[in-house]
XYZ file of C-alpha atoms in Angstrom:
660
model
C -84.434 98.103 -66.032
C -82.622 97.372 -69.284
C -79.068 96.074 -69.141
C -78.073 97.988 -72.299
C -76.446 100.695 -70.201
C -73.975 98.113 -68.850
C -73.149 96.379 -72.141
C -69.983 98.372 -72.956
C -68.556 97.880 -69.462
C -69.448 94.180 -69.632
C -67.650 93.776 -72.972
C -64.532 95.628 -71.776
C -64.293 93.652 -68.555
C -64.998 90.338 -70.304
C -62.117 90.976 -72.705
C -59.841 91.827 -69.777
C -60.743 88.616 -67.908
C -60.310 86.452 -71.024
C -56.925 88.036 -71.683
C -55.941 87.391 -68.055
C -57.034 83.751 -68.406
C -54.992 83.357 -71.609
C -51.903 84.946 -70.041
C -52.074 82.854 -66.879
C -52.682 79.616 -68.815
C -49.455 80.216 -70.726
C -47.625 80.769 -67.430
C -49.266 77.663 -65.963
C -47.986 75.611 -68.905
C -44.436 76.350 -67.741
C -45.286 75.926 -64.035
C -48.004 73.236 -63.972
C -47.820 72.691 -60.189
C -48.119 76.363 -59.206
C -51.583 76.542 -57.636
C -51.406 80.334 -57.176
C -51.618 80.676 -60.966
C -54.601 78.306 -61.037
C -56.298 80.471 -58.397
C -55.805 83.565 -60.577
C -57.370 81.782 -63.574
C -60.233 80.509 -61.395
C -60.879 84.023 -60.057
C -61.118 85.507 -63.574
C -63.369 82.660 -64.749
C -65.615 82.982 -61.689
C -66.026 86.732 -62.205
C -66.762 86.247 -65.907
C -69.387 83.626 -65.056
C -71.152 85.958 -62.640
C -71.092 88.913 -65.019
C -72.451 86.803 -67.882
C -75.308 85.423 -65.792
C -76.237 88.897 -64.599
C -76.333 90.221 -68.147
C -78.479 87.312 -69.329
C -75.827 85.547 -71.468
C -76.555 82.083 -70.128
C -74.526 80.105 -72.723
C -71.453 82.136 -71.850
C -72.067 81.627 -68.145
C -72.674 77.874 -68.506
C -69.484 77.200 -70.471
C -67.446 79.270 -68.014
C -68.984 77.221 -65.193
C -67.820 73.972 -66.856
C -64.308 75.391 -67.218
C -64.446 76.546 -63.598
C -65.178 72.951 -62.498
C -61.993 71.730 -64.196
C -59.954 74.524 -62.602
C -61.468 73.726 -59.216
C -60.383 70.082 -59.604
C -56.853 71.267 -60.421
C -56.558 73.613 -57.454
C -57.926 70.905 -55.137
C -55.187 68.621 -56.509
C -57.716 66.142 -57.891
C -56.405 66.707 -61.430
C -52.874 67.215 -62.753
C -52.203 69.849 -65.405
C -50.605 68.576 -68.602
C -50.560 69.610 -72.250
C -53.801 67.755 -73.015
C -55.720 69.477 -70.202
C -54.416 72.873 -71.263
C -55.370 72.249 -74.899
C -58.947 71.548 -73.830
C -59.132 74.626 -71.592
C -57.673 76.775 -74.395
C -60.295 75.258 -76.707
C -63.020 76.427 -74.288
C -61.443 79.898 -74.038
C -61.580 80.163 -77.842
C -65.320 79.528 -77.662
C -65.727 82.092 -74.882
C -63.856 84.703 -76.937
C -66.037 83.939 -79.976
C -69.181 84.390 -77.846
C -67.985 87.748 -76.522
C -67.164 88.875 -80.087
C -70.689 87.869 -81.107
C -72.026 90.137 -78.346
C -69.762 92.950 -79.594
C -71.334 92.526 -83.052
C -74.822 92.872 -81.582
C -75.544 89.153 -81.219
C -76.834 87.264 -78.201
C -73.623 85.363 -77.474
C -75.037 81.988 -78.490
C -72.670 79.342 -79.897
C -72.611 75.596 -80.330
C -70.273 74.635 -77.474
C -71.322 71.007 -76.924
C -67.920 69.777 -78.077
C -66.099 72.026 -75.591
C -68.508 71.019 -72.801
C -68.049 67.305 -73.612
C -64.262 67.586 -73.440
C -64.332 69.605 -70.194
C -66.674 67.066 -68.592
C -64.405 64.243 -69.768
C -61.391 65.941 -68.159
C -63.314 66.564 -64.945
C -64.350 62.904 -64.738
C -60.841 61.688 -65.517
C -61.432 60.543 -69.127
C -59.398 63.213 -70.860
C -60.004 63.746 -74.584
C -57.701 66.083 -76.449
C -59.024 68.344 -79.213
C -56.386 66.757 -81.459
C -58.285 63.467 -81.509
C -61.793 64.872 -81.451
C -63.823 66.627 -84.058
C -63.579 70.362 -84.509
C -67.321 70.627 -84.937
C -67.801 72.311 -81.602
C -65.379 74.997 -82.677
C -67.095 75.678 -85.988
C -69.688 78.395 -86.381
C -73.076 77.010 -87.334
C -73.991 78.100 -90.873
C -76.322 81.101 -90.869
C -79.856 80.263 -92.052
C -81.414 83.023 -94.136
C -85.106 82.196 -94.451
C -87.468 83.794 -96.954
C -91.045 84.782 -96.093
C -92.453 81.596 -97.642
C -90.342 79.354 -95.397
C -91.245 81.425 -92.355
C -94.947 80.998 -93.182
C -94.451 77.227 -93.564
C -92.881 77.116 -90.084
C -95.726 79.180 -88.622
C -98.398 76.934 -90.155
C -96.571 73.806 -88.964
C -96.434 75.111 -85.411
C -100.174 75.827 -85.530
C -100.810 72.218 -86.597
C -98.820 70.743 -83.723
C -95.420 70.225 -85.375
C -92.231 71.998 -84.312
C -89.100 73.198 -86.195
C -85.748 71.693 -85.257
C -82.225 72.647 -86.291
C -80.153 69.548 -86.995
C -76.375 70.162 -87.025
C -74.392 67.207 -88.368
C -70.618 66.794 -88.594
C -69.136 63.940 -90.632
C -65.793 62.401 -89.789
C -62.885 64.247 -91.374
C -61.751 61.054 -93.129
C -65.213 60.331 -94.588
C -64.698 59.201 -98.207
C -68.250 59.325 -99.619
C -69.749 62.430 -98.065
C -72.604 62.676 -100.584
C -73.684 59.116 -99.761
C -73.739 59.903 -96.028
C -75.754 63.061 -96.707
C -78.288 60.987 -98.699
C -78.644 58.511 -95.805
C -79.096 61.329 -93.286
C -81.779 62.967 -95.448
C -83.543 59.606 -95.685
C -83.807 59.508 -91.879
C -84.913 63.148 -91.701
C -87.605 62.813 -94.382
C -89.056 59.811 -92.581
C -89.321 61.934 -89.449
C -90.766 65.055 -91.065
C -90.182 67.662 -93.773
C -86.834 69.284 -94.590
C -87.573 72.936 -95.420
C -84.067 74.411 -95.533
C -80.414 73.388 -95.595
C -77.100 75.238 -95.255
C -75.126 74.732 -97.424
C -77.897 74.240 -100.029
C -78.923 70.674 -100.969
C -77.234 70.992 -104.371
C -73.903 71.798 -102.703
C -74.335 68.861 -100.327
C -75.030 66.468 -103.210
C -71.931 67.712 -105.062
C -69.791 67.423 -101.889
C -69.158 71.171 -101.977
C -68.799 71.442 -98.204
C -66.147 70.552 -95.663
C -67.531 68.264 -92.955
C -70.592 69.865 -91.388
C -74.026 71.063 -92.493
C -77.264 72.266 -90.909
C -80.830 71.291 -91.770
C -84.120 72.891 -90.694
C -86.652 70.112 -90.090
C -90.390 70.345 -89.325
C -91.445 67.298 -87.354
C -93.505 65.905 -84.532
C -90.646 63.660 -83.400
C -88.490 64.460 -80.390
C -85.051 66.023 -80.796
C -83.446 63.144 -78.918
C -85.084 60.527 -81.190
C -83.814 62.218 -84.351
C -80.332 62.594 -82.902
C -80.198 58.886 -81.987
C -81.358 57.851 -85.477
C -78.667 59.913 -87.239
C -75.915 58.784 -84.880
C -76.539 55.194 -86.024
C -75.276 56.118 -89.521
C -71.602 55.253 -89.914
C -68.989 58.008 -90.360
C -71.203 60.519 -88.529
C -68.955 62.078 -85.923
C -71.209 64.604 -84.233
C -74.935 65.476 -84.135
C -76.664 68.303 -82.290
C -80.423 68.887 -82.473
C -82.057 71.984 -81.005
C -85.356 73.894 -81.326
C -85.302 76.531 -84.063
C -85.620 80.128 -82.873
C -85.367 83.223 -85.020
C -82.417 85.299 -83.859
C -83.492 88.283 -81.794
C -82.194 91.665 -82.864
C -82.315 93.312 -79.444
C -79.850 92.506 -76.659
C -81.416 90.496 -73.857
C -82.890 92.337 -70.924
C -82.144 91.051 -67.468
C -85.125 90.651 -65.171
C -83.133 91.691 -62.159
C -81.207 94.871 -61.429
C -77.661 94.783 -60.173
C -75.333 97.724 -59.803
C -72.145 97.802 -61.862
C -70.159 97.783 -58.633
C -71.776 94.462 -57.707
C -71.322 93.027 -61.217
C -67.559 93.508 -61.160
C -66.896 93.217 -57.428
C -64.266 90.482 -57.739
C -62.657 92.279 -60.657
C -62.415 95.422 -58.555
C -60.848 93.498 -55.665
C -58.247 92.040 -58.020
C -57.462 95.457 -59.495
C -56.979 96.905 -56.040
C -54.324 94.286 -55.334
C -52.464 94.518 -58.642
C -52.528 98.243 -59.500
C -51.934 101.499 -57.595
C -55.038 103.081 -56.154
C -56.517 105.754 -58.386
C -59.745 107.076 -59.807
C -60.402 106.114 -63.410
C -63.352 106.105 -65.783
C -63.899 104.421 -69.144
C -64.381 106.824 -72.038
C -65.716 105.818 -75.445
C -63.060 106.346 -78.135
C -65.610 108.230 -80.261
C -65.827 110.917 -77.583
C -62.049 111.255 -77.576
C -62.126 111.559 -81.375
C -64.722 114.339 -81.099
C -62.602 116.105 -78.465
C -59.553 115.786 -80.715
C -61.420 117.260 -83.687
C -62.503 120.267 -81.606
C -58.960 120.793 -80.371
C -57.652 120.636 -83.945
C -59.950 123.541 -84.792
C -58.553 125.374 -81.769
C -54.989 124.827 -83.058
C -55.983 126.356 -86.395
C -57.513 129.390 -84.646
C -54.404 129.660 -82.452
C -52.226 129.918 -85.539
C -54.553 132.555 -86.969
C -54.373 134.634 -83.760
C -50.569 134.382 -83.703
C -50.503 135.720 -87.272
C -52.888 138.603 -86.446
C -51.038 139.619 -83.259
C -47.752 139.580 -85.166
C -49.193 141.791 -87.925
C -50.770 144.286 -85.490
C -47.769 144.362 -83.108
C -50.150 145.024 -80.193
C -48.344 144.223 -76.928
C -51.378 143.214 -74.817
C -52.720 141.085 -77.648
C -49.343 139.431 -78.142
C -49.036 138.614 -74.417
C -52.559 137.173 -74.354
C -51.897 135.057 -77.434
C -48.595 133.818 -75.968
C -50.421 132.733 -72.788
C -53.115 131.051 -74.884
C -50.398 129.252 -76.857
C -48.796 127.881 -73.683
C -52.162 126.822 -72.266
C -53.284 125.162 -75.493
C -49.934 123.337 -75.722
C -50.555 121.877 -72.256
C -54.100 120.989 -73.303
C -52.749 119.335 -76.454
C -50.372 117.217 -74.382
C -53.218 116.098 -72.079
C -55.546 115.201 -74.969
C -52.847 113.281 -76.820
C -51.984 111.374 -73.643
C -55.659 110.483 -73.195
C -55.591 108.851 -76.636
C -52.429 106.914 -75.910
C -52.805 103.218 -75.111
C -50.071 100.638 -74.418
C -49.042 98.334 -77.255
C -49.704 95.576 -74.742
C -53.242 95.512 -76.181
C -51.754 94.242 -79.451
C -48.883 92.206 -77.992
C -51.214 90.195 -75.724
C -52.456 88.015 -78.563
C -49.009 86.808 -79.646
C -47.968 84.334 -76.882
C -51.077 82.268 -77.549
C -50.582 82.562 -81.320
C -46.936 81.425 -81.106
C -47.972 78.465 -78.911
C -50.428 77.321 -81.595
C -47.918 77.873 -84.416
C -45.416 75.759 -82.493
C -47.896 72.869 -82.525
C -48.985 73.375 -86.141
C -45.428 73.516 -87.536
C -43.840 71.060 -85.075
C -41.259 73.648 -84.084
C -40.075 74.592 -80.623
C -40.517 78.321 -80.073
C -39.858 80.761 -77.263
C -41.344 84.265 -77.459
C -39.893 87.135 -75.421
C -41.838 90.399 -75.128
C -40.385 93.647 -73.791
C -41.653 97.224 -73.753
C -45.336 96.214 -73.802
C -46.073 99.295 -71.681
C -44.902 101.587 -74.530
C -47.795 103.783 -75.606
C -49.099 104.650 -79.067
C -52.043 106.637 -80.381
C -55.242 104.564 -80.472
C -55.525 105.117 -84.250
C -52.104 103.537 -84.794
C -52.841 100.680 -82.360
C -55.978 99.744 -84.320
C -53.979 99.415 -87.557
C -50.684 97.873 -86.455
C -52.030 94.515 -85.228
C -52.386 92.745 -88.589
C -48.896 93.725 -89.885
C -47.324 92.418 -86.672
C -49.256 89.157 -86.946
C -47.939 88.715 -90.491
C -44.337 89.498 -89.488
C -44.389 87.032 -86.578
C -45.950 84.307 -88.732
C -43.301 85.033 -91.370
C -40.526 84.729 -88.767
C -41.909 81.422 -87.475
C -42.607 79.905 -90.902
C -39.632 81.117 -92.978
C -37.131 82.084 -90.277
C -37.092 79.514 -87.480
C -35.772 76.106 -88.538
C -37.028 72.728 -87.310
C -35.468 71.446 -84.032
C -33.426 68.842 -85.942
C -31.957 71.411 -88.345
C -31.204 73.853 -85.517
C -29.365 71.212 -83.499
C -27.348 70.188 -86.566
C -26.225 73.837 -86.828
C -25.248 73.947 -83.163
C -28.223 76.110 -82.178
C -30.635 75.452 -79.293
C -33.589 73.315 -80.407
C -36.037 76.062 -79.430
C -36.142 79.062 -81.765
C -36.072 82.487 -80.127
C -38.431 85.274 -81.212
C -38.201 88.676 -79.546
C -40.931 91.311 -79.784
C -39.736 94.660 -78.506
C -41.209 98.189 -78.344
C -39.551 101.416 -77.184
C -39.773 105.196 -77.497
C -37.190 107.285 -79.314
C -37.909 110.975 -79.831
C -41.345 111.492 -81.352
C -41.447 107.929 -82.591
C -42.136 104.437 -81.322
C -40.028 101.554 -82.601
C -41.328 97.984 -82.727
C -38.814 95.239 -83.514
C -39.372 91.555 -84.351
C -36.125 89.596 -84.048
C -35.545 85.877 -84.632
C -32.473 83.644 -84.448
C -33.510 81.569 -87.451
C -32.056 80.963 -90.886
C -31.825 84.625 -91.899
C -32.321 85.918 -95.427
C -30.346 84.432 -98.323
C -29.154 87.482 -100.277
C -28.314 85.391 -103.346
C -31.753 83.771 -103.414
C -33.581 87.106 -103.006
C -31.474 88.840 -105.661
C -31.956 85.928 -108.079
C -35.740 86.004 -107.604
C -35.772 89.793 -108.069
C -33.857 89.505 -111.348
C -36.173 86.706 -112.499
C -39.222 88.878 -111.699
C -37.565 91.794 -113.555
C -37.604 94.016 -110.489
C -33.902 94.768 -111.008
C -31.260 93.890 -113.576
C -28.400 91.490 -112.870
C -25.963 94.434 -112.886
C -28.052 96.372 -110.366
C -28.412 93.348 -108.099
C -24.623 92.922 -107.943
C -24.059 96.540 -106.853
C -26.909 96.770 -104.313
C -26.197 96.806 -100.578
C -27.587 94.044 -98.363
C -30.312 96.331 -96.977
C -31.392 97.296 -100.510
C -31.640 93.616 -101.472
C -33.612 92.773 -98.331
C -36.051 95.612 -99.129
C -36.955 93.739 -102.316
C -38.817 91.051 -100.343
C -41.421 93.713 -99.523
C -42.239 94.348 -103.168
C -45.684 93.335 -104.413
C -46.053 89.608 -105.155
C -42.476 88.820 -104.097
C -41.988 85.531 -102.247
C -38.971 83.245 -101.914
C -40.941 80.409 -100.318
C -40.432 77.078 -102.082
C -43.869 76.000 -100.891
C -46.837 78.231 -100.197
C -48.318 77.803 -96.725
C -51.287 79.093 -94.753
C -49.033 80.295 -91.957
C -47.313 83.297 -93.536
C -49.798 83.944 -96.323
C -50.388 82.346 -99.709
C -47.600 84.165 -101.501
C -48.969 87.528 -100.417
C -45.511 88.528 -99.220
C -44.708 91.571 -97.094
C -45.923 94.288 -99.479
C -49.218 94.606 -97.574
C -47.292 95.016 -94.322
C -45.128 97.701 -95.870
C -48.024 99.665 -97.386
C -49.979 99.588 -94.093
C -47.013 100.862 -92.099
C -46.263 103.602 -94.625
C -49.934 104.665 -94.605
C -49.452 105.314 -90.871
C -46.468 107.546 -91.596
C -44.053 104.810 -90.561
C -40.997 103.082 -92.003
C -39.998 99.399 -91.967
C -36.375 98.294 -92.307
C -34.803 94.829 -92.419
C -31.486 93.579 -91.051
C -30.369 89.993 -91.486
C -27.342 87.752 -91.271
C -27.650 84.538 -93.219
C -27.739 81.573 -90.896
C -27.993 83.730 -87.768
C -31.394 85.460 -87.919
C -33.297 88.586 -88.939
C -34.680 91.790 -87.449
C -37.669 93.708 -88.807
C -37.784 97.218 -87.350
C -40.883 99.424 -87.598
C -40.718 103.162 -86.887
C -44.098 104.774 -86.143
C -45.175 108.329 -85.234
C -46.620 108.797 -81.742
C -49.777 110.347 -83.159
C -51.261 110.957 -86.586
C -53.371 114.095 -86.103
C -51.021 116.936 -85.072
C -47.572 116.888 -86.656
C -44.517 119.133 -86.837
C -43.693 120.303 -90.354
C -41.325 122.522 -92.286
C -43.299 125.062 -94.329
C -41.734 125.844 -97.703
C -42.656 127.892 -100.743
C -42.699 126.393 -104.231
C -43.079 129.394 -106.527
C -45.973 131.210 -104.764
C -47.585 128.116 -103.270
C -47.021 126.899 -99.685
C -46.368 123.244 -98.888
C -45.633 121.365 -95.656
C -42.996 118.636 -95.291
C -43.141 116.442 -92.121
C -40.099 117.032 -89.915
C -39.883 113.300 -89.185
C -38.577 112.671 -92.707
C -36.229 115.698 -92.967
C -32.473 115.323 -92.429
C -31.544 118.965 -93.008
C -31.994 121.955 -95.293
C -29.305 123.448 -97.519
C -28.606 125.954 -100.276
C -26.548 124.622 -103.196
C -25.087 126.449 -106.158
C -26.096 125.327 -109.622
C -22.500 124.858 -110.712
C -21.983 122.305 -107.901
C -24.638 120.000 -109.328
C -23.861 116.955 -111.466
C -25.735 114.872 -114.030
C -26.321 111.138 -113.741
C -28.780 108.993 -115.709
C -30.242 112.114 -117.357
C -31.120 113.811 -114.071
C -29.595 116.331 -111.674
C -27.812 114.956 -108.620
C -25.795 116.480 -105.790
C -23.103 115.377 -103.393
C -24.390 115.124 -99.821
C -21.718 114.142 -97.302
C -20.065 111.768 -99.741
C -23.318 110.306 -101.116
C -24.810 111.104 -104.495
C -28.518 111.880 -104.128
C -31.053 112.942 -106.774
C -32.790 116.334 -106.958
C -36.594 116.400 -107.177
C -37.924 119.637 -108.654
C -41.290 120.185 -106.975
C -42.286 122.909 -109.454
C -42.221 120.366 -112.278
C -43.535 117.406 -110.275
C -46.515 119.268 -108.809
C -47.073 121.354 -111.958
C -46.927 124.645 -110.047
C -47.403 127.784 -112.195
C -44.023 129.466 -112.701
C -44.377 133.093 -111.635
C -40.988 133.746 -110.014
C -37.661 133.904 -111.813
C -35.081 131.185 -111.182
C -32.236 132.008 -108.781
C -28.538 131.224 -109.139
C -28.755 128.605 -106.405
C -31.250 126.033 -105.187
C -32.874 125.800 -101.747
C -33.227 122.108 -100.979
C -34.827 120.001 -98.251
C -33.018 116.676 -97.851
C -35.410 113.887 -96.890
C -34.897 110.220 -96.055
C -36.920 107.041 -96.531
C -35.054 104.128 -95.014
C -31.624 104.109 -96.655
C -32.779 106.206 -99.618
C -32.437 110.001 -99.714
C -33.441 112.816 -102.050
C -33.205 116.609 -102.198
C -36.512 118.442 -102.729
C -35.935 121.720 -104.600
C -38.036 124.606 -103.219
C -37.868 128.393 -103.615
C -37.679 129.391 -99.958
C -38.054 128.152 -96.385
C -40.821 129.621 -94.213
C -40.130 127.813 -90.942
C -41.159 125.074 -88.551
C -44.750 124.828 -87.300
C -47.174 122.417 -85.661
C -50.148 121.786 -87.919
C -53.308 119.727 -87.926
C -53.288 116.936 -90.503
C -56.608 116.848 -92.368
C -57.614 114.130 -94.811
C -58.326 115.127 -98.414
C -61.329 112.798 -98.472
C -62.134 109.975 -100.858
C -62.332 112.189 -103.941
C -58.695 113.344 -103.725
C -57.267 110.364 -101.826
C -55.339 109.203 -104.898
C -53.421 112.471 -105.383
C -49.751 111.637 -105.940
C -47.324 112.466 -103.108
C -49.944 114.345 -101.052
C -50.758 112.842 -97.637
C -53.225 115.500 -96.495
C -53.737 119.215 -95.978
C -53.705 121.792 -93.200
C -55.067 125.281 -92.590
C -52.400 127.876 -91.783
C -52.633 130.909 -89.525
C -53.627 133.226 -92.368
C -56.441 130.904 -93.422
C -54.504 129.544 -96.391
C -54.691 125.811 -97.157
C -51.302 124.087 -97.482
C -50.851 120.587 -98.864
C -48.704 118.174 -96.835
C -46.176 116.318 -98.976
C -45.631 112.570 -98.661
C -41.839 112.349 -98.831
C -41.971 108.538 -98.887
C -43.895 108.625 -102.163
C -41.561 111.283 -103.604
C -38.462 109.194 -102.917
C -40.110 106.003 -104.123
């Protein structure tokens, strides 16, 4: 029986076990003598090993077995846990994660893990070797070899004549000065042993030293792999050599010769779940099926609106009662479907403790990360998109915000910088906050850079509020960094973060006190597919404005309006806000006469507000947000469309774009 039917469950459970291993390793780092934590890590590793072997992923199983040996030595008190041991185990976990990702992408989970195995064996035998002092070759992906038909025929003919193809992976020392000379010497050895038929990178790149430290060669020879490895290792400044038989990568997932039920595959995992979570019956559902269910329900919402319109027009009592019951039932169904799509932000937050640990080492800063509200749930669509912006914001906080331990102590702060990642619900929104107690944002420096880049004038900069100045750091290409680093992006700035969040219907705001720290707050909608809107008429056309951006509606008399900077403005609770005439902006045909007053919808984007001038208000309604597709995706200030109860299509306005 093929194992393909189990692949999705295997991938899901492997990710869960690897995440559990990562989480417990971080806890173990703070409590190195707590053997109960070691037992939890060992249990996850043991289950992962068994699952991998059952599915036929032997490399994955073998590496997990090596890591299991180290953990077994720790729990039997034959080995003490310290930073060096943890670094090596984390190094192995990185390889395991890369192998699982390869399986996700349709690969066979193979990876060069000799370096990780060597370090684990060294730890187990007592001769610990930290990844800091060893090569990173074992952590590098082997260059892909793309062979043409001619080369494949050469290999086939060689095999028929008694030769065999070998892949020779060589890694030079990082401090090697004459890489091209070492490459020449290695090729001399290889050509004495056989025929080099392919190299990655190409030979020309190797001769010009256009590679980092490692390269791969395909050799046809009659020599043994061990003999070739020994010959190359004799060349000075060669740090690492691995020789293996060449095999063309299979396109089909491996089939296991034996059959094992899914209950048996994940028996230990099930036992662990029983202990840690309330008993309940659950099943895994592919997200594509939930998307299909959501699309069908969206059509039902459109038909529901149509029936409500018809029953209202006909004024038929039985029909109205039936439609009201259908509305209540479909509302309950909507709530269930939306809840099915909701997943905890923990799925995104889980990666950050490990990331902060590595950043602490890379930047030589002491960092403490606190996470709260990880159980807060968001729509799966939002979860898939929010990860990268959060990574950038945390890297930005660590790189630009948190000072070095020496600087912090000179300011009277604790040596360890504090970063807090927090999520919570509020109304129909989820808020995610990243707070640090670092240097904060220098208003003067930001304003000066903005004036220099001609984003604002000197006069404007002097009259702007702090929040308005801080918003400038999210403009395209804006960066106040004195030196560009790989940690928070090569001068990319926060504009990508801002655009991603706004594309999800969210808002990002910044608070900061110079010398004390900063807070980046992200407001996101719970779901992106069904939204509450205010329907309005602009001349004879109907538009929808999301309720999440509306402060209130009002009717203002023309004589109460004022002029400023050649445009109409109005007084709203002591603030002067501009009027945006949708008839002009959207080029709507003028068929109705102007009235003596204006109906306005006051909308907000962060601290900025504007009044959208419409002709009348229709009312509040829940609508299905439909994409306009690629052809109309660039339409200004339009975020999508919806179908109303009478079958009419209404465009949904993007108030963020209108205010901007």
